[in-house]
Short mmCIF file of C-alpha atoms in Angstrom, two decimals:
data_model
loop_
_atom_site.label_atom_id
_atom_site.label_comp_id
_atom_site.label_asym_id
_atom_site.label_seq_id
_atom_site.Cartn_x
_atom_site.Cartn_y
_atom_site.Cartn_z
CA MET A 7 21.57 6.17 1.20
CA ALA A 8 21.58 9.94 1.47
CA THR A 9 18.77 10.48 -1.05
CA GLN A 10 15.43 11.67 0.29
CA PRO A 11 12.55 9.20 0.13
CA LEU A 12 10.56 9.77 -3.05
CA ILE A 13 7.31 8.71 -1.45
CA LYS A 14 5.66 10.87 1.20
CA SER A 15 4.15 8.87 4.02
CA LYS A 16 2.70 9.45 7.49
CA GLN A 17 1.53 7.01 10.12
CA THR A 18 -0.14 7.07 13.50
CA GLU A 19 -1.79 4.86 16.07
CA LYS A 20 -4.86 5.57 18.18
CA THR A 21 -7.08 3.58 20.49
CA ILE A 22 -10.71 3.83 19.35
CA ASN A 23 -13.39 2.25 21.57
CA GLY A 24 -10.62 0.32 23.30
CA ILE A 25 -9.22 -1.09 20.03
CA SER A 26 -5.76 -0.18 18.76
CA THR A 27 -6.17 1.41 15.34
CA GLN A 28 -3.26 2.06 12.97
CA VAL A 29 -3.25 4.36 9.98
CA VAL A 30 -0.62 4.74 7.26
CA CYS A 31 -1.16 7.31 4.50
CA THR A 32 1.08 7.30 1.41
CA GLU A 33 1.03 9.79 -1.43
CA PHE A 34 1.47 8.82 -5.07
CA SER A 35 0.94 11.19 -7.99
CA ASN A 36 -2.07 9.21 -9.22
CA TYR A 37 -3.32 7.66 -5.94
CA ILE A 38 -3.55 8.23 -2.23
CA PHE A 39 -2.90 4.93 -0.49
CA ILE A 40 -4.39 4.53 2.99
CA VAL A 41 -4.09 1.56 5.30
CA LEU A 42 -6.62 1.67 8.16
CA THR A 43 -6.31 -1.40 10.30
CA GLN A 44 -7.22 -2.92 13.65
CA TYR A 45 -5.59 -6.23 12.74
CA GLY A 46 -2.20 -4.95 11.54
CA LYS A 47 -3.04 -6.20 8.06
CA ILE A 48 -4.20 -4.61 4.82
CA GLY A 49 -7.34 -6.74 4.83
CA THR A 50 -9.89 -5.70 2.24
CA LEU A 51 -8.55 -3.56 -0.56
CA ILE A 52 -10.95 -0.98 -1.97
CA SER A 53 -10.57 1.68 -4.66
CA VAL A 54 -12.56 4.89 -4.27
CA THR A 55 -12.63 6.81 -7.55
CA PRO A 56 -14.32 10.17 -8.13
CA ASP A 57 -16.79 10.13 -11.04
CA SER A 58 -15.51 12.49 -13.71
CA ARG A 59 -18.97 13.50 -14.95
CA SER A 60 -19.86 14.85 -11.52
CA ALA A 61 -17.00 17.34 -11.57
CA ASP A 62 -19.28 20.17 -12.73
CA ILE A 63 -22.15 19.27 -10.38
CA SER A 64 -21.98 20.44 -6.78
CA ILE A 65 -22.55 16.94 -5.33
CA PRO A 66 -19.43 14.84 -5.74
CA MET A 67 -19.97 11.17 -6.61
CA PHE A 68 -17.65 8.23 -6.10
CA THR A 69 -17.34 4.72 -7.38
CA THR A 70 -16.16 2.16 -4.84
CA LYS A 71 -14.77 -1.18 -5.91
CA VAL A 72 -13.55 -4.04 -3.77
CA LEU A 73 -10.30 -5.16 -5.42
CA LEU A 74 -9.43 -7.84 -2.89
CA GLY A 75 -11.52 -9.43 -0.14
CA LYS A 76 -15.17 -9.90 0.74
CA ASP A 77 -17.44 -7.63 -1.27
CA GLU A 78 -19.98 -6.47 1.32
CA ALA A 79 -22.29 -3.46 1.17
CA LEU A 80 -20.96 -2.15 4.50
CA THR A 81 -17.40 -2.17 3.14
CA HIS A 82 -18.46 0.21 0.35
CA VAL A 83 -20.29 2.47 2.84
CA CYS A 84 -17.30 2.63 5.19
CA ALA A 85 -14.80 3.19 2.38
CA LYS A 86 -16.78 6.04 0.85
CA ASN A 87 -17.43 7.61 4.23
CA LEU A 88 -13.81 7.44 5.28
CA THR A 89 -12.06 8.60 2.14
CA ALA A 90 -14.36 10.76 0.00
CA PHE A 91 -12.95 13.88 1.67
CA VAL A 92 -9.39 12.69 1.02
CA SER A 93 -10.05 12.37 -2.70
CA GLN A 94 -11.60 15.85 -2.81
CA GLU A 95 -8.79 17.45 -0.85
CA ALA A 96 -6.19 15.70 -2.99
CA GLY A 97 -7.49 17.28 -6.20
CA ASN A 98 -9.91 14.45 -7.07
CA ARG A 99 -7.27 11.78 -6.93
CA PRO A 100 -8.56 8.24 -6.43
CA VAL A 101 -7.95 6.57 -3.08
CA LEU A 102 -6.73 3.04 -2.53
CA LEU A 103 -7.87 1.86 0.89
CA GLY A 104 -6.76 -1.15 2.88
CA LEU A 105 -9.45 -1.77 5.49
CA ALA A 106 -9.35 -4.30 8.34
CA LEU A 107 -11.78 -3.30 11.08
CA LYS A 108 -13.03 -5.02 14.21
CA ASP A 109 -15.43 -2.17 14.93
CA SER A 110 -17.30 -0.41 12.12
CA SER A 111 -19.85 1.45 14.24
CA ILE A 112 -20.65 4.98 13.12
CA GLU A 113 -18.87 6.52 16.13
CA ALA A 114 -15.74 4.51 15.41
CA ILE A 115 -15.81 5.50 11.72
CA LYS A 116 -16.09 9.17 12.70
CA ALA A 117 -13.11 8.86 15.03
CA MET A 118 -11.13 7.04 12.29
CA LYS A 119 -11.81 9.87 9.88
CA ASP A 120 -10.10 12.23 12.31
CA VAL A 121 -7.14 9.88 12.54
CA ILE A 122 -6.85 9.88 8.73
CA LYS A 123 -6.99 13.69 8.85
CA SER A 124 -4.03 13.70 11.23
CA CYS A 125 -1.99 11.77 8.62
CA ARG A 126 -2.51 14.19 5.76
CA VAL A 127 0.12 13.68 3.05
CA TRP A 128 -1.85 15.16 0.15
CA MET B 120 6.96 8.21 11.09
CA ASN B 121 8.94 7.22 14.16
CA ALA B 122 5.89 6.70 16.35
CA THR B 123 5.71 2.94 15.90
CA GLU B 124 9.29 2.33 14.80
CA SER B 125 10.29 1.25 18.31
CA GLY B 126 9.02 -2.25 17.59
CA ALA B 127 7.67 -2.63 21.13
CA VAL B 128 4.41 -4.03 19.76
CA GLY B 129 4.85 -7.17 17.68
CA ASN B 130 2.37 -6.17 15.00
CA ALA B 131 3.29 -2.49 14.75
CA ILE B 132 3.41 -1.21 11.19
CA THR B 133 6.78 0.17 10.11
CA VAL B 134 7.68 2.18 7.02
CA HIS B 135 11.09 1.80 5.43
CA ASP B 136 12.63 3.67 2.47
CA PHE B 137 15.81 2.98 0.55
CA SER B 138 17.14 3.68 -2.93
CA GLU B 139 19.88 2.56 -5.26
CA LYS B 140 21.34 3.66 -8.58
CA ILE B 141 20.71 0.76 -10.94
CA LEU B 142 21.61 0.94 -14.66
CA GLU B 143 22.04 4.74 -14.66
CA GLN B 144 18.77 5.48 -12.87
CA VAL B 145 17.89 5.98 -9.23
CA VAL B 146 15.39 3.34 -8.16
CA HIS B 147 13.40 4.03 -5.00
CA PHE B 148 11.96 1.41 -2.69
CA HIS B 149 9.18 1.91 -0.16
CA VAL B 150 8.28 -0.87 2.26
CA ILE B 151 5.33 -0.99 4.65
CA ARG B 152 5.74 -3.88 7.06
CA LEU B 153 2.45 -5.30 8.30
CA SER B 154 1.45 -8.20 10.47
CA GLY B 155 2.12 -11.35 8.44
CA GLY B 156 3.07 -9.52 5.29
CA PHE B 157 4.42 -6.38 3.65
CA PHE B 158 3.73 -3.84 0.91
CA LEU B 159 6.60 -3.02 -1.44
CA TRP B 160 6.62 -0.21 -3.97
CA VAL B 161 9.44 0.10 -6.53
CA GLY B 162 9.87 2.99 -8.93
CA SER B 163 11.73 6.09 -10.07
CA LYS B 164 8.67 8.37 -10.20
CA PRO B 165 6.00 8.50 -7.46
CA VAL B 166 3.26 6.69 -9.42
CA LEU B 167 1.27 3.62 -8.43
CA SER B 168 0.51 1.98 -11.78
CA ASN B 169 -0.06 -1.61 -10.69
CA LEU B 170 -0.47 -3.79 -7.62
CA ALA B 171 0.00 -7.52 -7.30
CA VAL B 172 -0.75 -9.67 -4.26
CA SER B 173 0.82 -13.01 -3.51
CA MET B 174 0.44 -15.54 -0.72
CA ASN B 175 1.27 -19.12 0.08
CA SER B 176 -1.09 -21.91 -0.85
CA THR B 177 -1.83 -25.12 1.03
CA PHE B 178 -2.23 -27.00 -2.23
CA ASP B 179 0.78 -25.86 -4.21
CA SER B 180 4.45 -25.26 -3.43
CA MET B 181 4.35 -22.21 -5.71
CA PRO B 182 2.67 -19.19 -4.08
CA LEU B 183 -0.55 -17.85 -5.58
CA SER B 184 -0.47 -14.42 -7.13
CA THR B 185 -2.97 -12.02 -8.64
CA LEU B 186 -2.96 -8.52 -10.06
CA VAL B 187 -5.52 -6.27 -8.36
CA LEU B 188 -4.60 -3.05 -10.13
CA GLY B 189 -3.05 -2.16 -13.48
CA ASP B 190 -2.19 -3.78 -16.79
CA ALA B 191 -2.56 -7.55 -16.57
CA SER B 192 -0.34 -8.10 -19.63
CA ASP B 193 2.67 -7.11 -17.57
CA ALA B 194 3.71 -10.10 -15.47
CA THR B 195 6.57 -8.38 -13.62
CA PRO B 196 4.68 -7.32 -10.45
CA ASN B 197 3.04 -10.75 -10.21
CA SER B 198 6.22 -12.73 -10.57
CA LEU B 199 8.14 -10.48 -8.19
CA ALA B 200 5.41 -10.78 -5.54
CA GLN B 201 5.38 -14.54 -6.02
CA ARG B 202 9.12 -14.88 -5.58
CA LEU B 203 9.14 -12.66 -2.51
CA THR B 204 6.37 -14.78 -0.95
CA LYS B 205 8.38 -17.89 -1.74
CA ARG B 206 11.31 -16.38 0.09
CA THR B 207 9.51 -14.87 3.10
CA LYS B 208 6.43 -17.15 3.38
CA LYS B 209 4.45 -13.93 3.84
CA GLN B 210 1.60 -12.20 2.07
CA VAL B 211 3.28 -9.72 -0.26
CA PHE B 212 1.86 -6.70 -2.07
CA VAL B 213 4.07 -5.44 -4.91
CA SER B 214 3.81 -2.35 -7.07
CA TYR B 215 6.50 -2.31 -9.78
CA ASN B 216 6.78 1.01 -11.60
CA LEU B 217 9.85 0.73 -13.84
CA PRO B 218 10.10 0.16 -17.60
CA VAL B 219 9.71 -3.55 -18.33
CA THR B 220 11.74 -3.42 -21.53
CA ASP B 221 14.92 -4.37 -19.72
CA SER B 222 14.79 -7.75 -18.00
CA ASN B 223 18.25 -7.09 -16.57
CA LEU B 224 16.84 -4.20 -14.59
CA SER B 225 14.13 -6.25 -12.87
CA LEU B 226 16.72 -8.86 -11.99
CA MET B 227 18.99 -6.28 -10.42
CA VAL B 228 16.06 -4.69 -8.62
CA GLU B 229 15.13 -8.06 -7.16
CA ASN B 230 18.68 -8.64 -6.00
CA ARG B 231 18.72 -5.24 -4.35
CA ILE B 232 15.52 -6.12 -2.46
CA LYS B 233 17.02 -9.41 -1.31
CA LYS B 234 20.12 -7.59 -0.11
CA GLU B 235 17.97 -5.18 1.91
CA MET B 236 16.06 -8.12 3.38
CA GLU B 237 19.31 -9.59 4.63
CA VAL B 238 20.49 -6.32 6.17
CA HIS B 239 17.10 -5.25 7.59
CA PRO B 240 14.99 -8.39 8.07
CA ASP B 241 12.93 -6.53 10.69
CA LYS B 242 11.67 -4.08 8.04
CA PHE B 243 9.91 -6.70 5.91
#
């Protein structure tokens, strides 16, 4: 098919703390879809939505919701930490995140954020 | 996008796009192949309006399916995910973003997916 793909997508792989980490970012008009995985699977699916009422306040607020998988506090913390900047940069679009991590230490999360930045599609 | 397309690693994620003119409209397909499953998006505009997940069950021959995003009154993404799991035995994520008024269309879309699976089984 000669037609250009309608969906913009970028992917990369990086070893973080000795663990192979894969990222796939996909842009939709109403969502940014990010898969961040150390298992090769989507794992836990989380939506990160900017709160509309905070648009006029300087501190942005987000609502995280586990759509599929184990609903743990740490999952919400990681999701918000990893993707709040994506939502802001993408014009307050919500983010759909597939998260499957072996290592969720703060150093690893910081490194993963940089990997997401390298797959900017928004 | 080509970084992990070599397929050297068994569980490398691959992204695959294709499109087809079906009933006077261009339908786009976007597949993300994962370890033990895949994500499939179908649509003519780049929106993500629903998402269904399906996987095999130990207790039933029919795969289980649930809608994690979007309008639950529309059964199309669920049933498509279910049928693709039945066929591939894999965990399948489906986002179906076409008008549901025409049942012919969804049938033709499904056939197009099956055709692509036969030609590029390594992409699913």
